[in-house]
Short mmCIF file of C-alpha atoms and ligand atoms in Angstrom, two decimals:
data_model
loop_
_atom_site.label_atom_id
_atom_site.label_comp_id
_atom_site.label_asym_id
_atom_site.label_seq_id
_atom_site.Cartn_x
_atom_site.Cartn_y
_atom_site.Cartn_z
CA MET A 222 104.88 201.46 98.39
CA ASN A 223 105.71 199.82 102.32
CA ILE A 224 101.99 198.03 103.43
CA LEU A 225 101.46 196.53 106.50
CA ILE A 226 98.56 194.34 107.24
CA THR A 227 97.20 193.91 110.78
CA GLY A 228 96.56 190.03 111.36
CA ALA A 229 97.87 188.45 109.09
CA LYS A 230 98.06 185.05 110.28
CA GLY A 231 94.58 185.42 110.10
CA GLN A 232 91.72 183.99 107.70
CA ILE A 233 91.96 186.72 104.91
CA GLY A 234 95.62 188.15 105.72
CA THR A 235 97.30 184.09 105.15
CA GLU A 236 95.85 184.63 101.53
CA LEU A 237 95.61 188.37 101.42
CA VAL A 238 100.09 188.91 101.65
CA PRO A 239 101.63 186.83 98.64
CA PHE A 240 98.37 187.79 97.00
CA LEU A 241 99.52 191.78 97.38
CA GLY A 242 102.93 190.42 96.83
CA ARG A 243 101.96 189.36 93.52
CA SER A 244 99.62 192.50 93.00
CA TYR A 245 102.25 194.97 94.34
CA PRO A 246 106.23 193.13 93.50
CA ASP A 247 107.99 196.78 93.67
CA SER A 248 106.31 197.07 97.64
CA GLN A 249 107.67 195.65 100.73
CA ILE A 250 105.12 194.25 102.38
CA PHE A 251 105.18 194.60 106.37
CA SER A 252 103.12 191.18 107.64
CA THR A 253 102.12 191.74 111.32
CA ASP A 254 100.01 189.97 113.80
CA ILE A 255 99.42 189.39 117.62
CA ASP A 256 102.94 188.40 118.84
CA THR A 257 104.14 191.63 116.92
CA LEU A 258 101.54 193.89 117.02
CA ASP A 259 99.06 193.69 119.68
CA VAL A 260 96.34 196.61 117.68
CA THR A 261 95.45 198.08 121.38
CA ASP A 262 98.49 199.15 121.92
CA ALA A 263 97.75 202.94 120.08
CA SER A 264 101.60 203.83 120.93
CA LYS A 265 102.93 200.70 119.24
CA VAL A 266 100.57 201.51 116.46
CA ASP A 267 102.25 204.45 116.16
CA GLN A 268 105.38 203.35 115.60
CA PHE A 269 105.44 200.74 113.83
CA ILE A 270 104.04 202.82 111.11
CA GLY A 271 106.21 206.30 112.13
CA ASP A 272 109.68 203.82 111.98
CA ASN A 273 108.45 201.65 108.81
CA SER A 274 106.97 204.18 106.72
CA ILE A 275 103.73 202.75 106.34
CA SER A 276 101.65 204.29 102.93
CA GLN A 277 98.85 201.83 103.23
CA VAL A 278 97.12 199.25 105.55
CA PHE A 279 94.89 196.35 105.22
CA HIS A 280 94.07 195.83 109.25
CA LEU A 281 92.73 193.14 109.35
CA ALA A 282 92.99 192.28 113.26
CA ALA A 283 89.93 192.09 114.61
CA LEU A 284 88.38 189.06 116.70
CA LEU A 285 84.37 187.47 114.67
CA SER A 286 80.67 187.56 115.57
CA GLY A 287 81.13 183.49 117.56
CA VAL A 288 83.54 183.96 120.21
CA GLY A 289 82.84 187.92 119.75
CA GLU A 290 79.02 186.66 121.98
CA ARG A 291 81.61 184.72 124.51
CA SER A 292 84.79 187.80 124.88
CA PRO A 293 81.95 190.65 124.09
CA ARG A 294 84.62 193.54 126.14
CA LYS A 295 88.09 191.68 124.09
CA THR A 296 85.64 191.69 121.06
CA PHE A 297 85.16 195.49 121.57
CA ASP A 298 88.86 196.42 122.10
CA VAL A 299 90.81 194.43 119.65
CA ASN A 300 88.06 195.41 116.64
CA LEU A 301 87.08 199.12 117.79
CA LEU A 302 90.17 200.79 119.80
CA GLY A 303 92.92 198.73 117.68
CA SER A 304 90.59 200.27 113.99
CA LEU A 305 90.42 203.50 115.78
CA ASN A 306 95.14 203.41 116.88
CA ILE A 307 95.27 202.45 113.49
CA LEU A 308 93.49 205.56 112.02
CA GLU A 309 94.84 207.79 114.47
CA ALA A 310 98.78 206.76 113.37
CA SER A 311 97.75 206.80 109.65
CA ARG A 312 96.59 210.61 110.07
CA ASP A 313 100.03 211.98 112.74
CA ARG A 314 101.55 209.36 109.66
CA GLY A 315 99.95 210.57 106.44
CA VAL A 316 99.17 206.86 105.18
CA LEU A 317 98.20 207.38 102.32
CA GLN A 318 94.72 204.75 102.44
CA VAL A 319 93.23 202.81 104.07
CA PHE A 320 91.35 198.88 104.06
CA ILE A 321 89.12 198.13 107.22
CA PRO A 322 87.09 194.86 106.73
CA SER A 323 83.51 195.35 107.39
CA SER A 324 80.83 192.75 107.56
CA ILE A 325 76.84 191.88 106.91
CA ALA A 326 76.58 191.70 111.33
CA VAL A 327 76.61 195.63 110.32
CA PHE A 328 72.56 194.53 109.71
CA GLY A 329 70.04 193.14 112.61
CA ARG A 330 66.76 194.27 113.47
CA ASP A 331 64.11 195.93 111.21
CA TYR A 332 65.77 195.95 108.15
CA PRO A 333 65.22 193.49 104.17
CA ARG A 334 66.27 190.13 104.63
CA ASP A 335 66.83 189.41 101.35
CA ASN A 336 68.71 191.88 98.46
CA THR A 337 69.51 193.47 101.43
CA PRO A 338 70.23 197.68 99.99
CA ASN A 339 73.86 198.98 101.03
CA ASP A 340 71.80 201.46 102.51
CA THR A 341 69.73 200.84 105.20
CA VAL A 342 68.94 200.73 108.34
CA LEU A 343 72.09 199.47 110.60
CA ARG A 344 70.54 197.92 114.02
CA PRO A 345 72.99 194.93 114.78
CA LEU A 346 72.45 192.13 118.06
CA SER A 347 76.02 191.07 118.85
CA MET A 348 78.87 192.62 119.73
CA TYR A 349 80.98 191.90 116.70
CA GLY A 350 78.07 193.88 114.21
CA VAL A 351 78.58 197.26 117.22
CA THR A 352 82.37 197.71 116.76
CA LYS A 353 81.53 196.73 112.57
CA VAL A 354 78.90 199.62 112.07
CA ALA A 355 80.87 201.96 114.46
CA GLY A 356 84.46 200.79 112.68
CA GLU A 357 81.89 201.69 109.50
CA VAL A 358 81.01 205.79 110.60
CA LEU A 359 84.88 206.03 112.24
CA HIS A 360 86.28 205.74 108.84
CA GLU A 361 83.46 207.84 107.73
CA TYR A 362 84.49 210.30 110.19
CA TYR A 363 88.60 209.75 108.98
CA THR A 364 87.81 210.12 105.64
CA SER A 365 85.05 213.62 105.75
CA ARG A 366 87.42 215.64 108.73
CA TYR A 367 91.15 214.68 107.78
CA GLY A 368 90.71 213.42 104.67
CA LEU A 369 92.76 209.75 104.47
CA ASP A 370 91.12 207.25 102.11
CA VAL A 371 89.76 204.70 103.83
CA ARG A 372 87.65 201.40 102.63
CA SER A 373 85.32 199.66 103.77
CA LEU A 374 84.05 195.63 101.65
CA ARG A 375 81.28 194.19 104.08
CA PHE A 376 82.60 190.82 103.71
CA PRO A 377 79.77 187.53 104.28
CA GLY A 378 81.07 184.33 105.01
CA ILE A 379 84.40 183.45 103.23
CA LEU A 380 84.98 180.69 102.36
CA SER A 381 89.19 179.65 102.03
CA SER A 382 90.94 176.46 102.84
CA ARG A 383 94.42 177.82 103.93
CA GLY A 384 93.83 180.57 106.21
CA LYS A 385 92.23 179.63 109.04
CA PRO A 386 88.85 180.28 110.16
CA GLY A 387 88.74 182.72 113.32
CA GLY A 388 86.30 181.88 114.59
CA GLY A 389 82.27 183.11 112.82
CA THR A 390 79.42 182.19 112.56
CA THR A 391 79.37 181.39 108.82
CA ASP A 392 82.43 178.98 109.11
CA TYR A 393 80.07 175.49 109.85
CA ALA A 394 80.82 176.00 105.10
CA ILE A 395 84.32 175.25 106.28
CA HIS A 396 84.27 172.96 108.69
CA MET A 397 81.70 170.59 106.16
CA LEU A 398 83.95 171.04 103.65
CA ALA A 399 86.63 169.92 105.07
CA GLN A 400 85.64 167.16 107.10
CA ALA A 401 83.87 166.04 104.22
CA ALA A 402 87.36 165.92 101.99
CA GLN A 403 89.20 163.65 104.24
CA GLY A 404 86.51 161.39 104.56
CA GLU A 405 84.51 162.17 107.78
CA PRO A 406 80.86 162.15 106.44
CA ASN A 407 78.88 162.90 109.38
CA PHE A 408 78.44 166.33 109.58
CA VAL A 409 76.65 168.34 112.76
CA SER A 410 75.66 171.32 111.65
CA PHE A 411 75.79 173.96 114.55
CA LEU A 412 73.32 176.34 112.61
CA LYS A 413 70.05 174.76 111.55
CA GLN A 414 68.65 173.62 107.92
CA GLY A 415 67.47 176.21 106.32
CA THR A 416 69.87 178.94 107.27
CA ARG A 417 70.89 181.05 103.63
CA LEU A 418 73.38 183.51 104.26
CA PRO A 419 75.82 184.72 101.52
CA PHE A 420 78.88 183.44 100.50
CA LEU A 421 82.23 185.03 99.31
CA HIS A 422 85.22 182.53 98.37
CA ILE A 423 88.33 183.58 98.85
CA ASP A 424 90.17 184.78 95.74
CA ASP A 425 86.31 186.47 95.01
CA VAL A 426 88.14 188.46 98.26
CA LEU A 427 91.41 189.49 97.38
CA GLU A 428 90.50 190.27 93.62
CA GLY A 429 88.29 192.50 95.07
CA ILE A 430 90.50 194.15 97.46
CA VAL A 431 92.46 194.94 94.89
CA THR A 432 90.53 196.02 92.66
CA PHE A 433 88.31 198.58 94.84
CA MET A 434 91.83 199.92 96.76
CA ASN A 435 92.82 200.92 93.07
CA ALA A 436 89.74 202.53 91.87
CA PRO A 437 90.18 205.92 91.03
CA ARG A 438 88.75 208.16 93.84
CA GLU A 439 85.81 209.99 92.69
CA HIS A 440 84.41 206.85 91.18
CA LEU A 441 82.98 205.85 94.81
CA SER A 442 79.83 207.32 95.77
CA ARG A 443 80.29 205.52 99.82
CA ARG A 444 83.28 204.43 101.81
CA VAL A 445 81.66 200.83 102.78
CA TYR A 446 80.38 198.67 99.79
CA ASN A 447 77.95 195.19 99.92
CA VAL A 448 79.34 192.46 98.41
CA THR A 449 78.46 188.75 97.48
CA GLY A 450 79.23 185.87 95.62
CA PHE A 451 76.09 183.58 96.27
CA SER A 452 74.02 181.89 99.05
CA ALA A 453 73.54 179.16 100.52
CA ALA A 454 72.06 176.97 103.58
CA PRO A 455 73.97 174.59 104.82
CA GLU A 456 72.32 171.20 103.57
CA ASP A 457 72.83 173.45 99.92
CA PHE A 458 76.19 172.39 100.82
CA MET A 459 75.58 168.99 101.89
CA PHE A 460 73.59 168.81 98.25
CA ALA A 461 76.86 170.27 96.98
CA ILE A 462 79.07 168.09 98.52
CA GLN A 463 77.13 164.64 97.62
CA LYS A 464 77.15 165.86 93.87
CA HIS A 465 81.30 166.08 93.93
CA GLY A 466 81.42 162.37 94.71
CA ASN A 467 81.50 162.49 98.32
CA PRO A 468 79.54 160.80 101.29
CA ILE A 469 78.25 163.33 103.29
CA SER A 470 74.84 164.09 106.19
CA VAL A 471 74.45 165.74 108.70
CA THR A 472 72.80 166.80 111.19
CA TYR A 473 71.98 170.04 112.64
CA GLU A 474 72.44 170.94 116.38
CA PRO A 475 72.20 175.22 115.94
CA ASP A 476 74.52 176.47 119.32
CA PHE A 477 74.06 180.19 120.09
CA ARG A 478 75.08 181.03 116.89
CA GLN A 479 72.00 180.32 115.18
CA ALA A 480 70.73 183.57 116.77
CA ILE A 481 73.83 185.53 115.42
CA ALA A 482 72.90 183.40 111.63
CA ASP A 483 68.82 184.28 112.62
CA GLN A 484 69.66 188.53 112.63
CA TRP A 485 71.74 188.64 109.15
CA PRO A 486 70.85 188.43 105.93
CA ARG A 487 69.96 185.54 103.37
CA SER A 488 70.59 187.33 100.83
CA ILE A 489 72.81 191.04 99.50
CA ASN A 490 72.39 193.60 96.63
CA ASP A 491 76.62 194.59 95.44
CA THR A 492 74.76 196.79 92.51
CA ARG A 493 76.30 199.73 93.79
CA ALA A 494 79.71 198.06 94.47
CA ARG A 495 78.78 196.89 90.44
CA LYS A 496 78.42 200.50 88.73
CA ASP A 497 81.03 202.09 91.28
CA TRP A 498 83.85 201.05 90.91
CA GLY A 499 83.71 196.68 89.59
CA TRP A 500 82.98 194.66 91.51
CA ARG A 501 82.30 191.11 90.21
CA SER A 502 81.96 187.63 91.54
CA GLN A 503 82.70 184.91 90.19
CA LEU A 504 82.63 182.20 92.08
CA ASP A 505 79.43 180.33 92.29
CA LEU A 506 78.58 177.41 94.75
CA GLU A 507 79.82 174.70 92.97
CA GLU A 508 82.85 175.91 91.87
CA THR A 509 83.87 177.19 95.12
CA THR A 510 82.45 173.70 96.51
CA LEU A 511 84.87 171.77 93.88
CA ARG A 512 87.75 173.87 94.25
CA LEU A 513 87.92 173.57 98.69
CA LEU A 514 87.05 169.69 98.43
CA LYS A 515 90.13 170.19 96.12
CA ASP A 516 92.48 171.94 98.06
CA PHE A 517 91.09 169.98 101.52
CA SER A 518 91.67 167.05 100.04
CA GLU A 519 95.23 167.70 99.40
CA ASP A 520 96.46 168.60 102.40
CA LEU A 521 95.84 165.49 103.76
C1 AKB B 856 81.00 185.75 110.75
O1 AKB B 856 80.30 184.90 110.23
O2 AKB B 856 81.93 187.00 112.32
C2 AKB B 856 81.72 186.82 109.44
C3 AKB B 856 81.16 187.52 109.14
C4 AKB B 856 80.25 187.12 108.45
O3 AKB B 856 82.02 188.37 108.97
N1 AKB B 856 82.57 185.42 108.50
#
């Protein structure tokens, strides 16, 4: 099988490339990024997929919520036109399966912010969220209209040490863990105290993607699923870090990203993913903190 990964140098891609290499040792993996394949260029995307006989795509190239509000037009182009180009080329060139991440940013207004269900009102207020909702609808369209097997997971904040965070609202937690591990005890949080959001450790993300993509099609009652690990606010990360013996104190200087976080779920219900394809997250706040402090201190 020939696999294409776009956005391969991003936060998920950096770790998904070696993970897929281990999961599918007989496959050839084509890792691309903006320097090798610009997803906004429809003819290049089509040519790449055709020339390399790609049969599975992990389309990870995207701008996240924070940078999205700074460059809404570019976010629209990369996130939505990029996905359209991937989907068009995939159906033309006989690709079998496409994975495109979605996000908790699809939620915004008029929905339950605690234990947010899979199926509820999607009224995002950020450009990133707008592109993710439109993307979800587009995936459903390509699946029902053309039979392309497009699958998507709504990721919360992803916590990882190798891949660089891409300008998201949940990234403060990664910065806090990295700083604490490197012995810098004074952290300034761009989200205020009490801002509770859902998170997942990258290892759960990687396992989840592969389990989901391997799930028999007839088991899936949705194309898009909520997934979550645990919910935490900045002070929860601070206490977890202190518990592991790293001194840290946090001051709160909320910026424009606070308004984004205030629209997002405090916790997510992922029962549908658990029932349909066996989704399980393994790592809680404690274990995630422990692993990332260790990773970041080894990076010194
Ligand atoms: C972001 O903060 O933009 C992302 C996300 C939740 O999709 N991490």
